[in-house]
């Protein structure tokens, strides 16, 4: 219970910083940044909407990490220029995105695998493979999105690295670290299904998700 309150409070702090940033951007008439920040604020409240609308419990740890990722990537990275200030910022965040998307992919197929009404029973190796491919696939779609924004709106989402004006180096490193992050989750997820004895962060999150959503996990008799 104590950890739950800590995660909630940290989430509130991040949301408060975003709201203050939004007010400051409106005050200084930075309308584009204000629009992006308002979108980020809405994203941070998405887990609450999902919980109330679909009655799905999302572990507060995952909510906090997801909001922190959005905060670091869009608010600090894009609006405040951390991508250009720190060369490792983009690499670290893409590694994190691979991990988060891997967790989402794993939970999606794990729910299907454990739901009696659907009648699907997949082997641990396939569940892990799906999580891996899901994360890598979303990462590839994001790179296409970045390319489109740069090409049609004149943005610089594909940051130039090592003098590579085309952004190819940035794209390839993003895909590489996305893949590495997804691979970590695939391995941990495979271990969880096979043994359910490990105590990594993924196992704790999975157990919290299952305990909070008993209706999604109707075990076969």
mmCIF file of C-alpha atoms in Angstrom:
data_model
loop_
_atom_site.group_PDB
_atom_site.id
_atom_site.type_symbol
_atom_site.label_atom_id
_atom_site.label_comp_id
_atom_site.label_asym_id
_atom_site.label_seq_id
_atom_site.Cartn_x
_atom_site.Cartn_y
_atom_site.Cartn_z
ATOM 1 C CA UNK A 1 0.000 0.000 0.000
ATOM 2 C CA UNK A 2 2.879 2.333 0.778
ATOM 3 C CA UNK A 3 4.456 1.781 -2.626
ATOM 4 C CA UNK A 4 1.066 2.346 -4.262
ATOM 5 C CA UNK A 5 0.788 5.793 -2.638
ATOM 6 C CA UNK A 6 4.349 6.679 -3.616
ATOM 7 C CA UNK A 7 3.708 5.800 -7.261
ATOM 8 C CA UNK A 8 0.484 7.820 -7.265
ATOM 9 C CA UNK A 9 2.194 10.834 -5.717
ATOM 10 C CA UNK A 10 5.085 10.726 -8.180
ATOM 11 C CA UNK A 11 2.577 10.527 -11.031
ATOM 12 C CA UNK A 12 0.772 13.558 -9.613
ATOM 13 C CA UNK A 13 4.074 15.477 -9.389
ATOM 14 C CA UNK A 14 4.816 14.835 -13.077
ATOM 15 C CA UNK A 15 1.309 15.922 -14.044
ATOM 16 C CA UNK A 16 1.646 19.069 -11.921
ATOM 17 C CA UNK A 17 4.929 19.950 -13.669
ATOM 18 C CA UNK A 18 3.229 19.533 -17.033
ATOM 19 C CA UNK A 19 0.348 21.789 -16.015
ATOM 20 C CA UNK A 20 2.741 24.474 -14.773
ATOM 21 C CA UNK A 21 4.703 24.161 -18.017
ATOM 22 C CA UNK A 22 1.505 24.531 -20.035
ATOM 23 C CA UNK A 23 0.545 27.700 -18.137
ATOM 24 C CA UNK A 24 4.026 29.145 -18.652
ATOM 25 C CA UNK A 25 3.901 28.401 -22.394
ATOM 26 C CA UNK A 26 0.508 30.043 -22.750
ATOM 27 C CA UNK A 27 1.729 33.054 -20.745
ATOM 28 C CA UNK A 28 4.745 33.430 -23.061
ATOM 29 C CA UNK A 29 2.551 32.778 -26.137
ATOM 30 C CA UNK A 30 4.425 29.644 -27.182
ATOM 31 C CA UNK A 31 1.290 28.244 -28.750
ATOM 32 C CA UNK A 32 2.848 25.240 -30.501
ATOM 33 C CA UNK A 33 4.566 24.033 -27.329
ATOM 34 C CA UNK A 34 1.408 24.696 -25.348
ATOM 35 C CA UNK A 35 -0.590 22.533 -27.763
ATOM 36 C CA UNK A 36 1.927 19.675 -27.462
ATOM 37 C CA UNK A 37 1.996 19.964 -23.662
ATOM 38 C CA UNK A 38 -1.796 19.891 -23.479
ATOM 39 C CA UNK A 39 -1.738 16.696 -25.536
ATOM 40 C CA UNK A 40 0.847 15.202 -23.175
ATOM 41 C CA UNK A 41 -1.343 16.071 -20.185
ATOM 42 C CA UNK A 42 -4.278 14.274 -21.779
ATOM 43 C CA UNK A 43 -2.089 11.223 -22.418
ATOM 44 C CA UNK A 44 -1.108 11.066 -18.745
ATOM 45 C CA UNK A 45 -4.778 10.800 -17.778
ATOM 46 C CA UNK A 46 -5.408 7.970 -20.268
ATOM 47 C CA UNK A 47 -4.802 5.187 -17.685
ATOM 48 C CA UNK A 48 -7.504 6.674 -15.435
ATOM 49 C CA UNK A 49 -9.901 6.742 -18.392
ATOM 50 C CA UNK A 50 -9.119 3.122 -19.256
ATOM 51 C CA UNK A 51 -9.636 1.998 -15.679
ATOM 52 C CA UNK A 52 -13.038 3.696 -15.403
ATOM 53 C CA UNK A 53 -14.291 3.051 -18.930
ATOM 54 C CA UNK A 54 -13.214 -0.571 -19.368
ATOM 55 C CA UNK A 55 -12.745 -1.503 -15.698
ATOM 56 C CA UNK A 56 -9.182 -2.615 -16.311
ATOM 57 C CA UNK A 57 -6.715 -2.297 -13.452
ATOM 58 C CA UNK A 58 -3.321 -0.996 -14.529
ATOM 59 C CA UNK A 59 -0.507 -1.443 -11.973
ATOM 60 C CA UNK A 60 0.557 1.981 -10.645
ATOM 61 C CA UNK A 61 4.195 1.090 -11.349
ATOM 62 C CA UNK A 62 3.426 0.723 -15.045
ATOM 63 C CA UNK A 63 1.350 3.915 -15.047
ATOM 64 C CA UNK A 64 4.208 5.855 -13.458
ATOM 65 C CA UNK A 65 6.829 4.489 -15.849
ATOM 66 C CA UNK A 66 4.602 5.166 -18.866
ATOM 67 C CA UNK A 67 3.894 8.749 -17.817
ATOM 68 C CA UNK A 68 7.559 9.304 -16.988
ATOM 69 C CA UNK A 69 8.453 8.051 -20.466
ATOM 70 C CA UNK A 70 5.988 10.425 -22.140
ATOM 71 C CA UNK A 71 7.240 13.260 -19.922
ATOM 72 C CA UNK A 72 10.885 12.558 -20.796
ATOM 73 C CA UNK A 73 10.377 11.978 -24.506
ATOM 74 C CA UNK A 74 7.920 14.723 -25.450
ATOM 75 C CA UNK A 75 8.049 17.382 -22.741
ATOM 76 C CA UNK A 76 11.789 17.278 -21.986
ATOM 77 C CA UNK A 77 12.968 15.781 -25.276
ATOM 78 C CA UNK A 78 10.980 17.648 -27.912
ATOM 79 C CA UNK A 79 9.865 20.851 -26.168
ATOM 80 C CA UNK A 80 12.937 21.510 -24.016
ATOM 81 C CA UNK A 81 15.514 20.141 -26.460
ATOM 82 C CA UNK A 82 17.014 17.332 -24.408
ATOM 83 C CA UNK A 83 17.499 15.295 -27.575
ATOM 84 C CA UNK A 84 20.030 17.832 -28.825
ATOM 85 C CA UNK A 85 21.529 18.649 -25.407
ATOM 86 C CA UNK A 86 22.335 15.061 -24.481
ATOM 87 C CA UNK A 87 23.428 12.624 -27.186
ATOM 88 C CA UNK A 88 22.303 9.611 -25.142
ATOM 89 C CA UNK A 89 18.768 10.862 -24.430
ATOM 90 C CA UNK A 90 17.241 9.460 -27.616
ATOM 91 C CA UNK A 91 18.999 6.105 -27.230
ATOM 92 C CA UNK A 92 17.893 5.715 -23.608
ATOM 93 C CA UNK A 93 14.284 6.538 -24.394
ATOM 94 C CA UNK A 94 14.088 4.210 -27.378
ATOM 95 C CA UNK A 95 15.458 1.420 -25.223
ATOM 96 C CA UNK A 96 12.758 2.223 -22.693
ATOM 97 C CA UNK A 97 10.081 2.266 -25.392
ATOM 98 C CA UNK A 98 11.157 -1.188 -26.519
ATOM 99 C CA UNK A 99 10.742 -2.415 -22.944
ATOM 100 C CA UNK A 100 7.344 -0.760 -22.425
ATOM 101 C CA UNK A 101 5.947 -1.925 -25.768
ATOM 102 C CA UNK A 102 7.288 -5.397 -25.092
ATOM 103 C CA UNK A 103 5.358 -5.457 -21.805
ATOM 104 C CA UNK A 104 2.181 -4.277 -23.549
ATOM 105 C CA UNK A 105 2.563 -6.913 -26.275
ATOM 106 C CA UNK A 106 3.220 -9.624 -23.719
ATOM 107 C CA UNK A 107 0.185 -8.707 -21.625
ATOM 108 C CA UNK A 108 -2.063 -8.571 -24.714
ATOM 109 C CA UNK A 109 -1.249 -12.094 -25.839
ATOM 110 C CA UNK A 110 -1.043 -13.393 -22.257
ATOM 111 C CA UNK A 111 -4.613 -12.225 -21.614
ATOM 112 C CA UNK A 112 -5.772 -14.034 -24.777
ATOM 113 C CA UNK A 113 -3.829 -17.100 -23.743
ATOM 114 C CA UNK A 114 -5.426 -17.267 -20.301
ATOM 115 C CA UNK A 115 -9.011 -16.329 -21.219
ATOM 116 C CA UNK A 116 -11.244 -19.370 -21.293
ATOM 117 C CA UNK A 117 -13.872 -17.952 -23.680
ATOM 118 C CA UNK A 118 -11.350 -17.302 -26.450
ATOM 119 C CA UNK A 119 -9.961 -20.814 -26.464
ATOM 120 C CA UNK A 120 -6.411 -19.908 -27.484
ATOM 121 C CA UNK A 121 -3.463 -21.696 -25.928
ATOM 122 C CA UNK A 122 -0.081 -20.548 -27.171
ATOM 123 C CA UNK A 123 3.281 -21.930 -26.202
ATOM 124 C CA UNK A 124 5.605 -19.719 -24.106
ATOM 125 C CA UNK A 125 8.006 -19.285 -27.022
ATOM 126 C CA UNK A 126 5.279 -17.848 -29.248
ATOM 127 C CA UNK A 127 4.032 -15.492 -26.527
ATOM 128 C CA UNK A 128 7.572 -14.178 -26.110
ATOM 129 C CA UNK A 129 7.992 -13.899 -29.889
ATOM 130 C CA UNK A 130 4.748 -11.948 -30.202
ATOM 131 C CA UNK A 131 5.817 -9.506 -27.484
ATOM 132 C CA UNK A 132 9.163 -9.043 -29.236
ATOM 133 C CA UNK A 133 7.669 -8.506 -32.705
ATOM 134 C CA UNK A 134 4.932 -6.241 -31.346
ATOM 135 C CA UNK A 135 7.472 -3.891 -29.770
ATOM 136 C CA UNK A 136 9.779 -3.900 -32.806
ATOM 137 C CA UNK A 137 6.816 -3.354 -35.155
ATOM 138 C CA UNK A 138 5.493 -0.352 -33.226
ATOM 139 C CA UNK A 139 9.034 1.031 -33.082
ATOM 140 C CA UNK A 140 9.297 0.753 -36.876
ATOM 141 C CA UNK A 141 5.946 2.505 -37.338
ATOM 142 C CA UNK A 142 7.167 5.313 -35.097
ATOM 143 C CA UNK A 143 10.242 5.778 -37.284
ATOM 144 C CA UNK A 144 7.958 6.048 -40.324
ATOM 145 C CA UNK A 145 5.940 8.662 -38.449
ATOM 146 C CA UNK A 146 9.111 10.628 -37.652
ATOM 147 C CA UNK A 147 10.163 10.488 -41.307
ATOM 148 C CA UNK A 148 6.742 11.747 -42.407
ATOM 149 C CA UNK A 149 6.757 14.632 -39.917
ATOM 150 C CA UNK A 150 10.242 15.684 -41.018
ATOM 151 C CA UNK A 151 9.416 15.371 -44.728
ATOM 152 C CA UNK A 152 6.027 17.076 -44.797
ATOM 153 C CA UNK A 153 6.088 19.458 -41.819
ATOM 154 C CA UNK A 154 9.782 20.362 -41.797
ATOM 155 C CA UNK A 155 10.368 19.067 -38.274
ATOM 156 C CA UNK A 156 13.560 17.450 -37.005
ATOM 157 C CA UNK A 157 12.287 14.354 -35.232
ATOM 158 C CA UNK A 158 14.977 12.239 -36.910
ATOM 159 C CA UNK A 159 17.881 13.932 -35.187
ATOM 160 C CA UNK A 160 21.088 14.289 -37.169
ATOM 161 C CA UNK A 161 23.903 12.179 -35.755
ATOM 162 C CA UNK A 162 27.540 12.215 -36.749
ATOM 163 C CA UNK A 163 26.845 14.542 -39.639
ATOM 164 C CA UNK A 164 24.208 12.244 -41.147
ATOM 165 C CA UNK A 165 21.841 14.787 -42.688
ATOM 166 C CA UNK A 166 19.411 12.078 -43.795
ATOM 167 C CA UNK A 167 18.724 10.920 -40.254
ATOM 168 C CA UNK A 168 19.582 7.331 -41.246
ATOM 169 C CA UNK A 169 22.034 6.845 -38.386
ATOM 170 C CA UNK A 170 19.475 8.039 -35.841
ATOM 171 C CA UNK A 171 16.818 5.758 -37.296
ATOM 172 C CA UNK A 172 19.043 2.688 -37.257
ATOM 173 C CA UNK A 173 20.209 3.251 -33.674
ATOM 174 C CA UNK A 174 16.603 3.790 -32.613
ATOM 175 C CA UNK A 175 15.581 0.481 -34.176
ATOM 176 C CA UNK A 176 18.570 -1.321 -32.679
ATOM 177 C CA UNK A 177 17.883 -0.186 -29.109
ATOM 178 C CA UNK A 178 14.140 -0.766 -29.587
ATOM 179 C CA UNK A 179 15.002 -4.326 -30.529
ATOM 180 C CA UNK A 180 17.311 -4.801 -27.544
ATOM 181 C CA UNK A 181 14.665 -3.504 -25.126
ATOM 182 C CA UNK A 182 12.024 -5.765 -26.667
ATOM 183 C CA UNK A 183 14.392 -8.728 -26.452
ATOM 184 C CA UNK A 184 14.848 -8.181 -22.704
ATOM 185 C CA UNK A 185 11.088 -8.366 -22.151
ATOM 186 C CA UNK A 186 10.716 -11.385 -24.441
ATOM 187 C CA UNK A 187 13.325 -13.295 -22.422
ATOM 188 C CA UNK A 188 11.833 -12.278 -19.062
ATOM 189 C CA UNK A 189 8.314 -13.077 -20.267
ATOM 190 C CA UNK A 190 9.371 -16.485 -21.506
ATOM 191 C CA UNK A 191 10.979 -17.208 -18.141
ATOM 192 C CA UNK A 192 7.835 -16.102 -16.311
ATOM 193 C CA UNK A 193 5.574 -18.460 -18.257
ATOM 194 C CA UNK A 194 7.975 -21.389 -18.050
ATOM 195 C CA UNK A 195 8.795 -21.157 -14.349
ATOM 196 C CA UNK A 196 6.824 -18.310 -12.710
ATOM 197 C CA UNK A 197 9.580 -18.293 -10.093
ATOM 198 C CA UNK A 198 11.732 -15.353 -11.116
ATOM 199 C CA UNK A 199 11.411 -12.051 -9.283
ATOM 200 C CA UNK A 200 12.199 -9.513 -11.971
ATOM 201 C CA UNK A 201 10.164 -6.322 -12.314
ATOM 202 C CA UNK A 202 8.195 -7.901 -15.166
ATOM 203 C CA UNK A 203 7.033 -10.788 -12.978
ATOM 204 C CA UNK A 204 5.874 -8.368 -10.286
ATOM 205 C CA UNK A 205 3.962 -6.253 -12.803
ATOM 206 C CA UNK A 206 2.344 -9.296 -14.404
ATOM 207 C CA UNK A 207 1.204 -10.628 -11.040
ATOM 208 C CA UNK A 208 -0.182 -7.215 -10.072
ATOM 209 C CA UNK A 209 -2.044 -6.999 -13.393
ATOM 210 C CA UNK A 210 -3.508 -10.505 -12.954
ATOM 211 C CA UNK A 211 -4.553 -9.848 -9.337
ATOM 212 C CA UNK A 212 -6.213 -6.578 -10.339
ATOM 213 C CA UNK A 213 -8.058 -8.063 -13.323
ATOM 214 C CA UNK A 214 -9.333 -11.499 -12.262
ATOM 215 C CA UNK A 215 -12.106 -11.349 -14.853
ATOM 216 C CA UNK A 216 -9.571 -11.345 -17.695
ATOM 217 C CA UNK A 217 -7.857 -14.496 -16.491
ATOM 218 C CA UNK A 218 -10.357 -17.331 -16.329
ATOM 219 C CA UNK A 219 -8.097 -20.336 -15.964
ATOM 220 C CA UNK A 220 -8.990 -23.475 -17.803
ATOM 221 C CA UNK A 221 -9.974 -26.320 -15.580
#
